Coordinates of C-alpha atoms in Angstrom, one line a residue:
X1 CA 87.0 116.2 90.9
X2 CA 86.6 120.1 90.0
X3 CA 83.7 121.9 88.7
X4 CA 83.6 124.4 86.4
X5 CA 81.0 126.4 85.2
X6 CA 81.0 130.0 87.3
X7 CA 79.1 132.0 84.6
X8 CA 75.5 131.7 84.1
X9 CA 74.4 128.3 83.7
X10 CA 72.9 127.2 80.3
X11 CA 74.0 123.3 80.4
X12 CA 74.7 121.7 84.1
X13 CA 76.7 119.3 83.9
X14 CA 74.2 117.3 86.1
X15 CA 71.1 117.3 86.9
X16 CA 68.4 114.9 89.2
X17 CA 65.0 116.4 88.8
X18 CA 64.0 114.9 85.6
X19 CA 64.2 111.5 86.9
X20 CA 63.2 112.5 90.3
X21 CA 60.1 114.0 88.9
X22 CA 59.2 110.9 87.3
X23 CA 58.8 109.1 90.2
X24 CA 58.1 111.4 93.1
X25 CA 55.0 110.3 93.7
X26 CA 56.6 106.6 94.6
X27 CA 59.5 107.6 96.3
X28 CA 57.2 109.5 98.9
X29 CA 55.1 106.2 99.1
X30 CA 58.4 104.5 99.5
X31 CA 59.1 107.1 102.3
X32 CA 55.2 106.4 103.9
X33 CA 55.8 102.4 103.6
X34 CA 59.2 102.7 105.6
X35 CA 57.6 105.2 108.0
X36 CA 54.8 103.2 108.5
X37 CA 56.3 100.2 109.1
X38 CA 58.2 101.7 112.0
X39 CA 61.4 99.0 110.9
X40 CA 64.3 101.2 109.9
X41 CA 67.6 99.1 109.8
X42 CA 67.7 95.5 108.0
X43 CA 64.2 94.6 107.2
X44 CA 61.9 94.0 104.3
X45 CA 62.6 96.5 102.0
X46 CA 66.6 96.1 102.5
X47 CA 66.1 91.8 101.9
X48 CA 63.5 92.6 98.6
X49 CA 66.7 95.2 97.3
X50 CA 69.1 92.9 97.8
X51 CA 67.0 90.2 96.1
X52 CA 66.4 92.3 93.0
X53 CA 69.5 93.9 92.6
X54 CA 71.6 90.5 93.1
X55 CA 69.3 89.6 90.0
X56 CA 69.5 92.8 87.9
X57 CA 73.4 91.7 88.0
X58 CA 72.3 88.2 87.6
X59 CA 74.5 87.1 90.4
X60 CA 73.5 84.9 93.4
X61 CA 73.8 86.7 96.6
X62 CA 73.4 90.9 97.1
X63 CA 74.6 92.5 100.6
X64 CA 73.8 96.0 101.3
X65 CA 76.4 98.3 102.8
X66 CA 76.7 102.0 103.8
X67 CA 78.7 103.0 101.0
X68 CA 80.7 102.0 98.2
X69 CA 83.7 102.2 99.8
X70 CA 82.8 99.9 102.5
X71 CA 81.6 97.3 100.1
X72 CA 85.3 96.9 98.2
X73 CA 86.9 97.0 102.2
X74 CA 84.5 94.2 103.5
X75 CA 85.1 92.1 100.4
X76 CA 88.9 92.3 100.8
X77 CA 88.0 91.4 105.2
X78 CA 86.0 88.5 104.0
X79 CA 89.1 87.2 101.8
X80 CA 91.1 87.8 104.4
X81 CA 93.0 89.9 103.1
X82 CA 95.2 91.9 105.6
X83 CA 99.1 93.7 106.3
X84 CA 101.6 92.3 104.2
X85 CA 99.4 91.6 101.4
X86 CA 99.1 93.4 97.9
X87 CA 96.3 94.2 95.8
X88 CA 96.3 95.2 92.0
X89 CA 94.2 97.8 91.2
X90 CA 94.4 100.9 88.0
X91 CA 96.3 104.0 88.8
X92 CA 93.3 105.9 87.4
X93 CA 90.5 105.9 89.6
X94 CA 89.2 107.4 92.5
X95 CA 90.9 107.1 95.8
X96 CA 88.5 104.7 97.4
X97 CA 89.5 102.0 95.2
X98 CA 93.1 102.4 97.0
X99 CA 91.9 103.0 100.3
X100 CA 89.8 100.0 101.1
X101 CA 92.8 98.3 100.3
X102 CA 95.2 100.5 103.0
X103 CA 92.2 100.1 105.3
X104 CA 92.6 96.4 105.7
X105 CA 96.1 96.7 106.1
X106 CA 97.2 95.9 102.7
X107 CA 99.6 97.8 99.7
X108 CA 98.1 99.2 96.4
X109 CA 99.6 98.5 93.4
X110 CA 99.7 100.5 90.8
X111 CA 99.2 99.5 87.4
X112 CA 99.0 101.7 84.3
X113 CA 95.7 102.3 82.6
X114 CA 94.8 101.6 78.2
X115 CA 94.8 105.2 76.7
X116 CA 92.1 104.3 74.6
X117 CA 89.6 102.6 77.1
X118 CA 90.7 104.7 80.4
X119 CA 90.4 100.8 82.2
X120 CA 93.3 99.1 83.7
X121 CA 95.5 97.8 80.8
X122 CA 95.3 93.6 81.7
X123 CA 99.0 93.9 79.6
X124 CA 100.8 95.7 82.5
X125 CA 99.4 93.6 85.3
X126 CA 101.4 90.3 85.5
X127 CA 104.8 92.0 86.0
X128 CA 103.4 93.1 88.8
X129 CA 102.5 90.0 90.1
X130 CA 104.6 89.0 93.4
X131 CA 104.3 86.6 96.2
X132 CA 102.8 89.2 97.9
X133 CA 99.6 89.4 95.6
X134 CA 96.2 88.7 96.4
X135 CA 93.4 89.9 94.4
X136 CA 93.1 92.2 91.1
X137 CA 90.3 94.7 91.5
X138 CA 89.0 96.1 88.5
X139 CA 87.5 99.5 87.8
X140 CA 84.9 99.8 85.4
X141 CA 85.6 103.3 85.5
X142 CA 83.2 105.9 83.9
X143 CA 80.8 103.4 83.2
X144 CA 83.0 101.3 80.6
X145 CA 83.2 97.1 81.9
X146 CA 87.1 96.7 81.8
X147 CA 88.7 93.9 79.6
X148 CA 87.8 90.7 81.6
X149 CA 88.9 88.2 79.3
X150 CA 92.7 88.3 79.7
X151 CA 92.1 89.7 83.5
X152 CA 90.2 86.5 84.2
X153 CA 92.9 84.6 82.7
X154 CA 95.8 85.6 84.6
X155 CA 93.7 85.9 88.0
X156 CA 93.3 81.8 87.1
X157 CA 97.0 81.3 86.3
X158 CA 98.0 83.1 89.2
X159 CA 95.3 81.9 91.5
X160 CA 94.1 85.8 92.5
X161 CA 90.5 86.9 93.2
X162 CA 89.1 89.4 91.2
X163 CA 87.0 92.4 92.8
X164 CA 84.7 94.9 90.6
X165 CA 84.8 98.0 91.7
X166 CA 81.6 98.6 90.3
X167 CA 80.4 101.9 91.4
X168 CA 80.1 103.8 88.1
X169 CA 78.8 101.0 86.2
X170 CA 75.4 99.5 87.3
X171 CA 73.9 97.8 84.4
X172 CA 76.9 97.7 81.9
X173 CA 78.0 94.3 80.1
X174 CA 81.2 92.9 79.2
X175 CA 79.5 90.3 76.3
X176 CA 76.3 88.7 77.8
X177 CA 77.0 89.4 81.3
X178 CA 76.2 92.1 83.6
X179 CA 79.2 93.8 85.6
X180 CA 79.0 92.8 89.2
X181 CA 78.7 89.0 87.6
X182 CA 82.6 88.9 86.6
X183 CA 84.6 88.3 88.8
X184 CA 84.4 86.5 92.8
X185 CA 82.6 89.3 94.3
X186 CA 81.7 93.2 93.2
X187 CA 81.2 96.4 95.2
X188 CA 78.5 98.7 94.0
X189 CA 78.7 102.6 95.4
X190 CA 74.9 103.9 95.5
X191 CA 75.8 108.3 96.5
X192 CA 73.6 110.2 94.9
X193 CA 74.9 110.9 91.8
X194 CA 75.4 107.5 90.5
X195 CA 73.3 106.1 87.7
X196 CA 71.8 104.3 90.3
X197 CA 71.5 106.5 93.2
X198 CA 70.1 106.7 96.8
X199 CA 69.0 109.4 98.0
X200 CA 72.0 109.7 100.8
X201 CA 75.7 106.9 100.7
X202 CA 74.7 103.8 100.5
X203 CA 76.6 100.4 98.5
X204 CA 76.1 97.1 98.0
X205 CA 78.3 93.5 97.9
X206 CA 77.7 91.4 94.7
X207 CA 78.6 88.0 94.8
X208 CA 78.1 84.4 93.9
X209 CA 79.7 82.3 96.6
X210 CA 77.7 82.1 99.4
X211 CA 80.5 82.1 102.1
X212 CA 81.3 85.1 100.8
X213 CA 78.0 86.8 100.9
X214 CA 77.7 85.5 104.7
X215 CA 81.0 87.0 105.7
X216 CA 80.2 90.2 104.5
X217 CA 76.8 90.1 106.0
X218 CA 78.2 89.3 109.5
X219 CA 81.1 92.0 109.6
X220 CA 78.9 94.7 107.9
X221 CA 77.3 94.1 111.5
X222 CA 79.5 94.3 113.9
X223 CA 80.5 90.7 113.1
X224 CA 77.3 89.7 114.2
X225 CA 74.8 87.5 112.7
X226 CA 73.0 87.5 116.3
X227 CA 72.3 90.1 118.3
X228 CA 75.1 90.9 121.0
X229 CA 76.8 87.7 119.9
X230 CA 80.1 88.7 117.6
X231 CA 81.7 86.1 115.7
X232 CA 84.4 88.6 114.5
X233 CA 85.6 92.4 114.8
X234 CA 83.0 93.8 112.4
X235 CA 82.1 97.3 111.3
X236 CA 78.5 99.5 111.2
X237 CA 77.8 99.2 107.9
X238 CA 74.6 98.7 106.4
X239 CA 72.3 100.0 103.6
X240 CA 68.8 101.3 105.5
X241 CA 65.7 100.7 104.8
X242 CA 64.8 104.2 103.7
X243 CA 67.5 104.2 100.9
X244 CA 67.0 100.2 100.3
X245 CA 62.8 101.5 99.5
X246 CA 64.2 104.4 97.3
X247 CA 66.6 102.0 95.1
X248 CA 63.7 99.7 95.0
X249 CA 61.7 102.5 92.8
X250 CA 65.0 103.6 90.9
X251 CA 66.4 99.8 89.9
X252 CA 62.8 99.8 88.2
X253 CA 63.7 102.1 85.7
X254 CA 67.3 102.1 85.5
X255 CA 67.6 100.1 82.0
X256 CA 65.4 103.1 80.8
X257 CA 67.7 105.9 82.1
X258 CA 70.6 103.8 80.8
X259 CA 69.1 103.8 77.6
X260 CA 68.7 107.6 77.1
X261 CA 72.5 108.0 78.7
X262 CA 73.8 105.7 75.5
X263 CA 71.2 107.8 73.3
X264 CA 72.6 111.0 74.2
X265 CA 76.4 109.3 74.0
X266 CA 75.6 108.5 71.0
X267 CA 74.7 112.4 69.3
X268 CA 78.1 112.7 71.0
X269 CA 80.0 110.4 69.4
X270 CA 78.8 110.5 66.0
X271 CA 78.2 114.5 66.2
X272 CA 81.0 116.1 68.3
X273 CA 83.9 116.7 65.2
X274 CA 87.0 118.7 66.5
X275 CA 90.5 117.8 66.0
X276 CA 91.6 119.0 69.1
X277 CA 89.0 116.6 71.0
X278 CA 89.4 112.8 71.5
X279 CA 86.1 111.0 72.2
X280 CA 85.7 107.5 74.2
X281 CA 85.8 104.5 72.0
X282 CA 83.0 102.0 70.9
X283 CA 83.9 98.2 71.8
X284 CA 82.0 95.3 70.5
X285 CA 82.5 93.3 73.7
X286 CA 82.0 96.1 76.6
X287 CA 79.3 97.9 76.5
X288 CA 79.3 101.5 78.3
X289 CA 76.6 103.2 80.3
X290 CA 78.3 106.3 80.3
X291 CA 77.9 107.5 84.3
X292 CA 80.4 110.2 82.9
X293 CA 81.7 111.0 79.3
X294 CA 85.2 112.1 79.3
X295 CA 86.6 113.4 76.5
X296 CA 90.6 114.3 76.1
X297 CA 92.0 117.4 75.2
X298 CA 95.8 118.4 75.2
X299 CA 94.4 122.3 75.4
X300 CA 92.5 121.7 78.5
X301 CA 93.6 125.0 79.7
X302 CA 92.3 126.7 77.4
X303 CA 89.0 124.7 76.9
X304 CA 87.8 124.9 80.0
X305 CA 87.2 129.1 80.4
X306 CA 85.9 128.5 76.7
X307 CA 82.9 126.4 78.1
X308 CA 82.5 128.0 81.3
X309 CA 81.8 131.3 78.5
X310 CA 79.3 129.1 77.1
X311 CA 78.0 128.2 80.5
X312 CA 78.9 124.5 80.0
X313 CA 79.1 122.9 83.0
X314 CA 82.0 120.5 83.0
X315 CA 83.9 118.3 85.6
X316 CA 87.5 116.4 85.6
X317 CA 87.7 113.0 86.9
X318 CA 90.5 113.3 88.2
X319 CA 93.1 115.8 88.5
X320 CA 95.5 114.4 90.7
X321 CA 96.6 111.0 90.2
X322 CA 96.6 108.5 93.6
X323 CA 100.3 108.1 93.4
X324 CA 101.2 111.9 93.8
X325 CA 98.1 112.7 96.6
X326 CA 99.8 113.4 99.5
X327 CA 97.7 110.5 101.3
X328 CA 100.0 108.1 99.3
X329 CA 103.2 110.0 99.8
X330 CA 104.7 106.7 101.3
X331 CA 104.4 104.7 97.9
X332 CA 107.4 106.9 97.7
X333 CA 106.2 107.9 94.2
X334 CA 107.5 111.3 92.3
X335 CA 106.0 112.9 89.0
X336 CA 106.6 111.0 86.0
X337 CA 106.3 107.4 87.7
X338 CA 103.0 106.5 85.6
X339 CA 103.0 108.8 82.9
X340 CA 99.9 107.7 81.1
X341 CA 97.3 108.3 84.0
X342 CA 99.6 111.6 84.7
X343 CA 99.0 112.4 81.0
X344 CA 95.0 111.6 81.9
X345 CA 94.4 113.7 84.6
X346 CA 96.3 116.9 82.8
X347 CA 93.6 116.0 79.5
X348 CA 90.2 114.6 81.2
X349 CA 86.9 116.3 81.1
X350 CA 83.8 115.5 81.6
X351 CA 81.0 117.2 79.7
X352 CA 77.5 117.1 80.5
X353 CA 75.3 114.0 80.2
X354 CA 72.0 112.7 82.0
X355 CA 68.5 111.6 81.5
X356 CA 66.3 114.9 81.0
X357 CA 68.7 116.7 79.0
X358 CA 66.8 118.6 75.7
X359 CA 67.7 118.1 72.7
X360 CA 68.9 121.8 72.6
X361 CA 71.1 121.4 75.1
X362 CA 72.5 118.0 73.5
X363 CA 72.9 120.0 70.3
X364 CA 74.5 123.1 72.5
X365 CA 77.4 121.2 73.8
X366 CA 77.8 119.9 70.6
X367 CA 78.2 122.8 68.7
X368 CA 80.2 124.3 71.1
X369 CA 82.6 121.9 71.1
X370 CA 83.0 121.5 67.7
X371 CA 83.4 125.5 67.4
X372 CA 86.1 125.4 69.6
X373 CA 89.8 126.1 67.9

């Protein structure tokens, strides 16, 4: 992930005080509560966050974690999933998809994203398919819920669990149900930036089986469900209470930040009109809350100085592909092995978008766009 936008600033690409504004005046009571209640690691406010967010997803059972990373790691430890194992998951997404999977000893595997969507094409994933294979996760990457019909029914045929890797998409549907209520469990990433964000890392387990939602409670502890008494080799890994009080005020008004990030998706969509520039698709059966809004260009190169002259902020999610990082060198993968998400990461960018933005600015970015030839 680069940033761009070294000239002055007109348009950041992103920007917190607007909503942070809104609600300063609770997060600092949220802050006295916490403080006052001199309980700073798994109490009240963690067990009414996990309550709440478990039913914003309208799933069962919510575990907080430190991160969102953890969460997809200790999902794959309560499976039991471990060395010799394989896990499905899209070439195009962040590395922490792929290494909560090498953390618990297990192999990514790669499979080729849709061009249109950006999501894991469900197509490519039963050639894949081994002995080996364990579980699918699915990215609902940039805020778009991934095509869960035909995922869910090879996962059946093939008897596979299906982990959401959920952490740019709190609060988007795939039909009449909420991501994190898909599949057999969902991690949730809470940094800062997210559309639902802490104020520091924090992440959460979603989940509807039970024995599920206990195993990750016990190894996110040390693998203790009892003080000094360890059932299993856990890990330190929980949400606090400071940042479980803080998401507390923020779920509360997420739907109405989500709202504004489809509004100003929408001027996009319907206003941005340049040949050169590819925009992301509206489905009837995924909705898309729009965490980022890429858009493709084949004259990235060029685009990119052109903006940072406007002083457009912009981003690129991602420009290097998991199987050519380094940290994967021993996939034994070369340039040219998964073309489309190599074809992605040379075309990406992100332009701004987020609750608070004017209407001038909106129209800015447009315009600029569209003048661009």
């Amino acid at each position: 992930m680069y940033i761009m936008g070294g000239n002055s600033v007109k348009v950041s690409y992103s920007k917190l005080d607007f909503i942070h504004n809104e609600i300063k005046e609770e997060l600092k009571n949220a802050f006295n509560d916490v403080l006052d209640s001199e309980w700073f690691i798994m109490g009240n406010f963690l067990d009414k966050f996990e309550k709440k967010f478990a039913e914003f997803c309208g799933a069962e059972y919510c575990v907080g974690v430190g991160s969102g990373l953890d969460a997809i790691q200790l999902i794959l430890k309560a499976y039991g999933i471990k060395e010799g194992d394989e896990v499905i998951l899209p070439s195009n997404t962040y590395i922490a998809t792929a290494l909560a999977v090498s953390y618990v000893g297990a192999t990514p595997v790669l499979i080729e994203p849709d061009i249109k969507t950006l999501n894991i094409d469900p197509d490519l994933i039963e050639e894949k398919i081994t002995s080996k294979t364990k579980a699918i996760i699915v990215v609902h990457l940039y805020g778009r819920a991934a095509n869960m019909d035909k995922i869910s029914d090879i996962a059946q045929r093939y008897k596979l669990k299906i982990i959401e890797d959920s952490a740019q998409s709190h609060g988007a549907y795939y039909k009449d149900k909420r991501v994190g209520n898909l599949g057999d469990a969902a991690a949730f990433s809470f940094y800062p930036g997210k559309n639902l964000g802490a104020l520091g890392d924090g992440g959460a387990v979603v989940t509807n089986h039970k024995e599920i939602a206990d195993k990750v409670r016990v190894l996110r502890n040390y693998g203790s469900c009892k003080k000094y008494y360890n059932e299993c080799k856990g890990i330190n890994s929980r949400l606090d209470e400071l940042q479980a009080a803080f998401l507390l005020v923020k779920l509360r008004n997420l739907d109405k930040w989500t709202k504004e990030r489809i509004r100003i998706a929408n001027r996009y969509i319907n206003e941005i009109n340049n040949d050169k520039i590819t925009l992301p698709i509206v489905e009837d059966m995924s909705s898309h809350v729009y965490h980022i809004f890429p858009i493709l260009c084949n004259e990235r190169d060029r685009l990119i100085p052109y903006l940072d002259e406007k002083g457009i902020e912009v981003l690129i999610h991602y420009p290097i592909p998991i199987h050519l990082q380094k940290a994967y060198k021993e996939l034994g993968f070369i340039k040219g092995d998964f073309k489309i998400v190599e074809k992605i990461c040379k075309m990406e960018l992100s332009i701004p978008l987020y609750p608070g933005m004017s209407e001038e600015e909106i129209t800015y970015v447009i315009d600029s766009i569209n003048s661009f030839k």
